[in-house]
mmCIF file of C-alpha atoms in Angstrom:
data_model
loop_
_atom_site.group_PDB
_atom_site.id
_atom_site.type_symbol
_atom_site.label_atom_id
_atom_site.label_comp_id
_atom_site.label_asym_id
_atom_site.label_seq_id
_atom_site.Cartn_x
_atom_site.Cartn_y
_atom_site.Cartn_z
ATOM 1 C CA MET A 1 76.109 120.804 140.332
ATOM 2 C CA ASP A 2 77.338 124.347 139.396
ATOM 3 C CA GLY A 3 75.340 125.649 136.396
ATOM 4 C CA ARG A 4 78.312 127.479 135.031
ATOM 5 C CA TYR A 5 80.403 124.310 135.077
ATOM 6 C CA LEU A 6 77.752 122.418 133.228
ATOM 7 C CA ALA A 7 77.338 125.240 130.642
ATOM 8 C CA ALA A 8 81.087 125.390 130.115
ATOM 9 C CA ARG A 9 81.351 121.653 129.556
ATOM 10 C CA VAL A 10 78.435 121.551 127.067
ATOM 11 C CA GLY A 11 79.942 124.578 125.309
ATOM 12 C CA GLN A 12 83.254 122.775 125.015
ATOM 13 C CA ALA A 13 81.504 119.659 123.726
ATOM 14 C CA LEU A 14 79.656 121.650 121.037
ATOM 15 C CA LEU A 15 82.961 123.299 120.035
ATOM 16 C CA VAL A 16 84.684 119.956 119.670
ATOM 17 C CA LEU A 17 81.801 118.719 117.510
ATOM 18 C CA TRP A 18 82.020 121.705 115.244
ATOM 19 C CA ALA A 19 85.789 121.407 114.977
ATOM 20 C CA SER A 20 85.481 117.666 114.185
ATOM 21 C CA PHE A 21 82.955 118.427 111.440
ATOM 22 C CA THR A 22 85.013 121.240 109.954
ATOM 23 C CA VAL A 23 88.338 119.433 109.961
ATOM 24 C CA SER A 24 86.800 116.293 108.490
ATOM 25 C CA PHE A 25 85.102 118.302 105.763
ATOM 26 C CA VAL A 26 88.354 119.999 104.748
ATOM 27 C CA LEU A 27 90.347 116.728 104.825
ATOM 28 C CA LEU A 28 87.701 114.865 102.826
ATOM 29 C CA GLN A 29 87.699 117.578 100.191
ATOM 30 C CA LEU A 30 91.472 117.278 99.890
ATOM 31 C CA LEU A 31 91.265 113.524 99.020
ATOM 32 C CA PRO A 32 92.542 112.745 95.471
ATOM 33 C CA GLY A 33 90.126 111.600 92.869
ATOM 34 C CA ASP A 34 86.552 112.532 91.874
ATOM 35 C CA ALA A 35 83.749 110.463 93.459
ATOM 36 C CA ILE A 36 81.320 111.661 90.767
ATOM 37 C CA ALA A 37 83.632 110.513 88.024
ATOM 38 C CA ILE A 38 84.245 107.206 89.783
ATOM 39 C CA LYS A 39 80.529 106.524 89.969
ATOM 40 C CA PHE A 40 79.161 107.821 86.703
ATOM 41 C CA GLN A 41 81.971 107.716 84.139
ATOM 42 C CA ASN A 42 81.715 103.981 83.884
ATOM 43 C CA PRO A 43 81.295 103.096 80.235
ATOM 44 C CA GLU A 44 78.646 100.539 81.137
ATOM 45 C CA LEU A 45 76.346 103.341 82.262
ATOM 46 C CA GLY A 46 76.538 105.108 78.893
ATOM 47 C CA LEU A 47 76.343 108.614 80.291
ATOM 48 C CA ASN A 48 77.630 111.587 78.306
ATOM 49 C CA ALA A 49 79.401 114.606 79.620
ATOM 50 C CA ALA A 50 76.194 116.709 79.958
ATOM 51 C CA GLN A 51 74.448 114.006 81.958
ATOM 52 C CA ILE A 52 77.426 113.655 84.275
ATOM 53 C CA ALA A 53 77.422 117.375 84.791
ATOM 54 C CA GLN A 54 73.754 117.210 85.736
ATOM 55 C CA MET A 55 74.512 114.561 88.310
ATOM 56 C CA ARG A 56 77.275 116.790 89.669
ATOM 57 C CA THR A 57 74.744 119.619 90.053
ATOM 58 C CA ALA A 58 72.190 117.274 91.630
ATOM 59 C CA TYR A 59 74.712 116.220 94.312
ATOM 60 C CA GLY A 60 75.879 119.800 94.847
ATOM 61 C CA ALA A 61 79.422 118.994 93.776
ATOM 62 C CA ASP A 62 79.787 121.925 91.502
ATOM 63 C CA ALA A 63 78.944 124.463 94.173
ATOM 64 C CA PRO A 64 81.708 126.551 95.840
ATOM 65 C CA LEU A 65 83.289 124.829 98.849
ATOM 66 C CA TRP A 66 82.034 127.464 101.271
ATOM 67 C CA ARG A 67 78.430 126.794 100.122
ATOM 68 C CA GLN A 68 78.920 123.030 100.369
ATOM 69 C CA TYR A 69 80.280 123.451 103.887
ATOM 70 C CA LEU A 70 77.395 125.584 105.042
ATOM 71 C CA GLU A 71 74.770 123.292 103.420
ATOM 72 C CA SER A 72 76.472 120.202 104.943
ATOM 73 C CA LEU A 73 76.690 121.900 108.377
ATOM 74 C CA GLY A 74 73.022 122.986 108.249
ATOM 75 C CA GLY A 75 71.879 119.569 107.158
ATOM 76 C CA ALA A 76 73.854 117.901 109.937
ATOM 77 C CA LEU A 77 72.205 120.144 112.557
ATOM 78 C CA ARG A 78 68.818 118.850 111.224
ATOM 79 C CA GLY A 79 70.035 115.264 111.119
ATOM 80 C CA ASP A 80 70.165 115.289 107.299
ATOM 81 C CA PHE A 81 73.506 114.112 106.054
ATOM 82 C CA GLY A 82 72.592 114.021 102.320
ATOM 83 C CA PHE A 83 72.541 111.081 99.953
ATOM 84 C CA SER A 84 75.156 108.352 99.562
ATOM 85 C CA LEU A 85 76.758 108.633 96.194
ATOM 86 C CA GLN A 86 77.285 104.818 95.867
ATOM 87 C CA ALA A 87 74.124 103.464 97.510
ATOM 88 C CA GLY A 88 71.707 106.217 96.271
ATOM 89 C CA VAL A 89 69.870 106.348 99.594
ATOM 90 C CA PRO A 90 69.933 108.850 102.457
ATOM 91 C CA VAL A 91 73.036 108.619 104.591
ATOM 92 C CA SER A 92 70.878 108.628 107.709
ATOM 93 C CA ALA A 93 69.229 105.412 106.478
ATOM 94 C CA LEU A 94 72.689 103.782 106.170
ATOM 95 C CA LEU A 95 73.615 104.914 109.646
ATOM 96 C CA ALA A 96 70.310 103.646 111.021
ATOM 97 C CA ALA A 97 71.076 100.204 109.520
ATOM 98 C CA GLY A 98 74.672 99.997 110.677
ATOM 99 C CA LEU A 99 74.575 101.764 114.045
ATOM 100 C CA PRO A 100 72.545 99.093 115.975
ATOM 101 C CA ALA A 101 75.009 96.354 115.150
ATOM 102 C CA THR A 102 77.988 98.479 116.286
ATOM 103 C CA LEU A 103 76.184 99.713 119.454
ATOM 104 C CA SER A 104 75.221 96.138 120.420
ATOM 105 C CA TYR A 105 78.949 95.428 120.896
ATOM 106 C CA GLY A 106 79.077 98.329 123.385
ATOM 107 C CA ARG A 107 76.110 97.163 125.407
ATOM 108 C CA VAL A 108 77.648 93.734 125.899
ATOM 109 C CA LEU A 109 81.049 95.241 126.465
ATOM 110 C CA ARG A 110 79.769 96.833 129.712
ATOM 111 C CA ARG A 111 79.330 93.299 131.096
ATOM 112 C CA ALA A 112 82.542 91.993 129.527
ATOM 113 C CA PHE A 113 85.074 94.279 131.163
ATOM 114 C CA ALA A 114 87.089 92.111 133.539
ATOM 115 C CA ALA A 115 90.592 91.815 134.907
ATOM 116 C CA LEU A 116 92.725 90.687 132.036
ATOM 117 C CA PRO A 117 96.565 90.298 131.818
ATOM 118 C CA SER A 118 98.319 93.431 130.555
ATOM 119 C CA LEU A 119 99.787 91.267 127.810
ATOM 120 C CA PHE A 120 96.411 91.515 125.988
ATOM 121 C CA VAL A 121 96.947 95.213 125.402
ATOM 122 C CA ALA A 122 99.447 94.424 122.666
ATOM 123 C CA VAL A 123 97.295 91.803 120.957
ATOM 124 C CA PRO A 124 96.308 92.847 117.395
ATOM 125 C CA THR A 125 92.556 93.013 116.866
ATOM 126 C CA PHE A 126 92.537 91.102 113.523
ATOM 127 C CA TRP A 127 94.835 88.357 114.939
ATOM 128 C CA LEU A 128 92.649 87.987 117.997
ATOM 129 C CA GLY A 129 89.441 87.767 115.920
ATOM 130 C CA ILE A 130 90.902 85.153 113.607
ATOM 131 C CA THR A 131 92.226 83.156 116.637
ATOM 132 C CA LEU A 132 88.839 83.202 118.399
ATOM 133 C CA ILE A 133 87.129 81.925 115.199
ATOM 134 C CA GLN A 134 89.648 79.178 114.822
ATOM 135 C CA LEU A 135 89.234 78.056 118.495
ATOM 136 C CA PHE A 136 85.556 78.564 119.197
ATOM 137 C CA SER A 137 84.147 77.733 115.795
ATOM 138 C CA PHE A 138 86.525 75.210 114.079
ATOM 139 C CA GLN A 139 88.316 73.561 116.996
ATOM 140 C CA TRP A 140 85.727 73.426 119.683
ATOM 141 C CA ARG A 141 82.610 73.918 117.476
ATOM 142 C CA LEU A 142 80.886 75.944 120.117
ATOM 143 C CA ILE A 143 79.803 78.963 117.992
ATOM 144 C CA PRO A 144 78.723 78.453 114.342
ATOM 145 C CA VAL A 145 80.415 80.537 111.680
ATOM 146 C CA ILE A 146 77.494 80.522 109.299
ATOM 147 C CA ASN A 147 74.131 82.028 110.295
ATOM 148 C CA PRO A 148 74.670 82.198 114.059
ATOM 149 C CA GLY A 149 71.888 83.524 116.315
ATOM 150 C CA PHE A 150 71.865 87.091 117.425
ATOM 151 C CA TRP A 151 73.549 86.603 120.749
ATOM 152 C CA GLU A 152 75.835 83.845 119.437
ATOM 153 C CA GLY A 153 76.942 86.233 116.714
ATOM 154 C CA LEU A 154 77.952 88.868 119.246
ATOM 155 C CA ILE A 155 80.078 86.705 121.497
ATOM 156 C CA LEU A 156 83.285 86.584 119.450
ATOM 157 C CA PRO A 157 83.133 90.217 118.127
ATOM 158 C CA VAL A 158 82.590 91.485 121.704
ATOM 159 C CA MET A 159 85.456 89.413 123.003
ATOM 160 C CA THR A 160 87.670 90.669 120.173
ATOM 161 C CA LEU A 161 86.901 94.307 121.074
ATOM 162 C CA ALA A 162 86.803 93.808 124.871
ATOM 163 C CA VAL A 163 90.246 92.304 125.348
ATOM 164 C CA PRO A 164 92.458 95.239 124.065
ATOM 165 C CA ILE A 165 90.206 97.801 125.755
ATOM 166 C CA SER A 166 89.451 96.164 129.158
ATOM 167 C CA ALA A 167 93.085 95.106 129.769
ATOM 168 C CA PRO A 168 94.523 98.644 130.354
ATOM 169 C CA LEU A 169 91.403 99.605 132.311
ATOM 170 C CA ALA A 170 91.695 96.684 134.617
ATOM 171 C CA GLN A 171 95.419 97.239 134.998
ATOM 172 C CA LEU A 172 94.911 100.884 135.900
ATOM 173 C CA LEU A 173 92.010 100.112 138.296
ATOM 174 C CA ILE A 174 94.035 97.501 140.154
ATOM 175 C CA ARG A 175 97.033 99.828 140.470
ATOM 176 C CA ASN A 176 94.747 102.672 141.690
ATOM 177 C CA ILE A 177 93.128 100.465 144.303
ATOM 178 C CA ASP A 178 96.472 99.428 145.687
ATOM 179 C CA VAL A 179 97.592 103.075 145.891
ATOM 180 C CA VAL A 180 94.312 104.345 147.508
ATOM 181 C CA MET A 181 94.285 101.487 150.033
ATOM 182 C CA HIS A 182 97.489 102.865 151.603
ATOM 183 C CA GLN A 183 96.221 106.461 151.840
ATOM 184 C CA PRO A 184 95.877 107.977 155.298
ATOM 185 C CA PHE A 185 92.114 108.574 154.991
ATOM 186 C CA VAL A 186 91.525 104.862 154.475
ATOM 187 C CA THR A 187 93.461 104.181 157.703
ATOM 188 C CA VAL A 188 91.353 106.751 159.528
ATOM 189 C CA ALA A 189 88.144 105.227 158.226
ATOM 190 C CA ARG A 190 89.253 101.733 159.403
ATOM 191 C CA ALA A 191 90.143 103.208 162.799
ATOM 192 C CA LYS A 192 86.635 104.637 163.121
ATOM 193 C CA GLY A 193 85.251 101.079 162.808
ATOM 194 C CA ALA A 194 84.122 101.135 159.147
ATOM 195 C CA SER A 195 83.664 97.667 157.614
ATOM 196 C CA HIS A 196 85.970 96.413 154.861
ATOM 197 C CA ARG A 197 83.135 96.618 152.373
ATOM 198 C CA GLY A 198 82.234 100.151 153.465
ATOM 199 C CA VAL A 199 85.831 101.346 153.116
ATOM 200 C CA LEU A 200 86.129 99.664 149.685
ATOM 201 C CA TRP A 201 83.028 101.212 148.202
ATOM 202 C CA ARG A 202 82.795 104.547 150.059
ATOM 203 C CA HIS A 203 86.419 105.588 150.007
ATOM 204 C CA VAL A 204 88.636 103.336 147.827
ATOM 205 C CA ALA A 205 86.424 102.838 144.793
ATOM 206 C CA ARG A 206 85.290 106.469 144.358
ATOM 207 C CA ASN A 207 88.930 107.629 144.350
ATOM 208 C CA ALA A 208 90.291 104.774 142.255
ATOM 209 C CA LEU A 209 87.632 105.212 139.555
ATOM 210 C CA LEU A 210 88.525 108.792 138.563
ATOM 211 C CA PRO A 211 91.587 107.964 136.407
ATOM 212 C CA VAL A 212 89.825 104.927 135.017
ATOM 213 C CA LEU A 213 86.877 107.072 133.867
ATOM 214 C CA THR A 214 89.299 109.427 132.077
ATOM 215 C CA VAL A 215 91.026 106.597 130.237
ATOM 216 C CA ALA A 216 87.715 104.873 129.425
ATOM 217 C CA GLY A 217 86.451 108.011 127.687
ATOM 218 C CA LEU A 218 89.615 108.257 125.636
ATOM 219 C CA LEU A 219 89.476 104.541 124.720
ATOM 220 C CA LEU A 220 86.164 105.105 122.909
ATOM 221 C CA GLY A 221 88.178 106.143 119.858
ATOM 222 C CA GLU A 222 89.958 102.848 119.974
ATOM 223 C CA LEU A 223 86.642 100.996 120.193
ATOM 224 C CA ILE A 224 85.363 102.775 117.040
ATOM 225 C CA ALA A 225 88.632 102.026 115.130
ATOM 226 C CA GLY A 226 88.586 98.394 116.307
ATOM 227 C CA ALA A 227 85.009 97.975 115.076
ATOM 228 C CA LEU A 228 86.252 98.427 111.482
ATOM 229 C CA VAL A 229 88.654 95.491 111.717
ATOM 230 C CA THR A 230 86.267 93.383 113.791
ATOM 231 C CA GLU A 231 83.341 93.721 111.448
ATOM 232 C CA THR A 232 85.594 92.923 108.516
ATOM 233 C CA VAL A 233 86.953 89.761 110.148
ATOM 234 C CA PHE A 234 83.509 88.524 111.214
ATOM 235 C CA GLY A 235 81.646 89.757 108.127
ATOM 236 C CA LEU A 236 79.294 91.999 110.058
ATOM 237 C CA ASN A 237 77.304 94.938 108.600
ATOM 238 C CA GLY A 238 77.935 97.875 110.964
ATOM 239 C CA LEU A 239 79.587 101.215 110.868
ATOM 240 C CA GLY A 240 83.009 99.628 110.365
ATOM 241 C CA GLN A 241 81.967 97.994 107.112
ATOM 242 C CA LEU A 242 80.106 101.142 106.122
ATOM 243 C CA THR A 243 83.266 103.158 106.721
ATOM 244 C CA ARG A 244 85.421 100.824 104.652
ATOM 245 C CA ASP A 245 83.046 100.875 101.729
ATOM 246 C CA ALA A 246 82.772 104.658 101.837
ATOM 247 C CA VAL A 247 86.544 105.073 101.853
ATOM 248 C CA ASN A 248 86.881 102.662 98.935
ATOM 249 C CA ASN A 249 84.184 104.483 96.861
ATOM 250 C CA GLN A 250 85.077 108.040 98.174
ATOM 251 C CA ASP A 251 81.471 108.500 99.365
ATOM 252 C CA LEU A 252 82.190 111.794 101.089
ATOM 253 C CA ALA A 253 78.640 112.327 102.491
ATOM 254 C CA VAL A 254 78.789 108.905 104.261
ATOM 255 C CA LEU A 255 82.284 109.573 105.583
ATOM 256 C CA GLN A 256 81.309 113.005 106.846
ATOM 257 C CA ALA A 257 78.334 111.526 108.685
ATOM 258 C CA ILE A 258 80.388 108.732 110.205
ATOM 259 C CA VAL A 259 82.990 111.087 111.482
ATOM 260 C CA LEU A 260 80.296 113.361 113.069
ATOM 261 C CA VAL A 261 78.601 110.329 114.660
ATOM 262 C CA ALA A 262 81.981 109.112 116.082
ATOM 263 C CA ALA A 263 82.854 112.594 117.336
ATOM 264 C CA LEU A 264 79.362 112.890 118.923
ATOM 265 C CA GLY A 265 79.802 109.550 120.741
ATOM 266 C CA PHE A 266 83.277 110.546 121.904
ATOM 267 C CA VAL A 267 82.112 113.989 123.078
ATOM 268 C CA LEU A 268 79.051 112.615 124.943
ATOM 269 C CA ILE A 269 81.107 109.980 126.726
ATOM 270 C CA ASN A 270 83.736 112.490 127.829
ATOM 271 C CA LEU A 271 81.047 115.052 128.796
ATOM 272 C CA LEU A 272 79.471 112.310 131.003
ATOM 273 C CA VAL A 273 82.885 111.603 132.541
ATOM 274 C CA ASP A 274 83.323 115.279 133.299
ATOM 275 C CA LEU A 275 79.876 115.514 134.926
ATOM 276 C CA LEU A 276 80.582 112.307 137.023
ATOM 277 C CA TYR A 277 83.805 113.737 138.409
ATOM 278 C CA PRO A 278 82.166 116.050 141.137
ATOM 279 C CA LEU A 279 79.779 113.177 142.115
ATOM 280 C CA LEU A 280 82.646 110.888 142.815
ATOM 281 C CA ASP A 281 84.932 113.470 144.386
ATOM 282 C CA PRO A 282 83.139 116.326 146.086
ATOM 283 C CA ARG A 283 86.413 118.147 146.515
ATOM 284 C CA LEU A 284 86.354 119.070 142.838
ATOM 285 C CA SER A 285 83.068 120.973 143.316
ATOM 286 C CA LEU A 286 84.514 122.741 146.383
ATOM 287 C CA SER A 287 87.690 123.769 144.509
ATOM 288 C CA ARG A 288 85.657 125.229 141.617
ATOM 289 C CA ARG A 289 83.491 127.225 144.014
ATOM 290 C CA ALA A 290 86.588 128.486 145.796
ATOM 291 C CA ALA A 291 88.070 129.548 142.517
#
């Protein structure tokens, strides 16, 4: 693989991460309300104005925005996202607690992608989750609602996330296979005596997978957004629930970290897709060298 191509793709990925961090920082600062006031001006806490000002200084909320930005960016590069205003613990600890639950859906989703009717693309996530609970838990009594086992607890959330995502991928893959099967190079390969399995895996699959990889990388954002609704429906403690709580409490440090983690996952997936392209289609490497 061309070193310049790899360096360019990695540079673009880092630029996207920096832009995501910067844009999210600006937008979060523009949110109405004051998170410090929401947290500490509660009469039950009995804090006076001086004490609230001390808390504002402790969290760095009274510093100029440019200094807050630089300190947040420097901390993010070290893996330090600050402290959660509501939970009072490091944001990295909250991410470490919520990320495994969300990632477990993705590990099972790799096995759950299958050919599904295109109608499933339009199925709302919350409706599908409630319907699955009604069928599998209450009607058929196959999966318990209260205190299910680890794997049992993943079945319905994974199905809820897999259906809207796998349906367009399956539809695109089937269409691409039909198109590639009628290409002249497939006819030539068959004329040379290649087996049906060899033609399918060597020639058809490699060409049909390229658009699917592109769409799969873009659908990662939908997976992250769907996790919020899915975790709410099933009462799971993952990044989705953490995001909802942070939005409700205006916990900017947590929101900033979640945006950066989501952007990192999106960038890494798409970087992997870009690096897989030349392996699946050597013509891309040749065209870059010629250029």
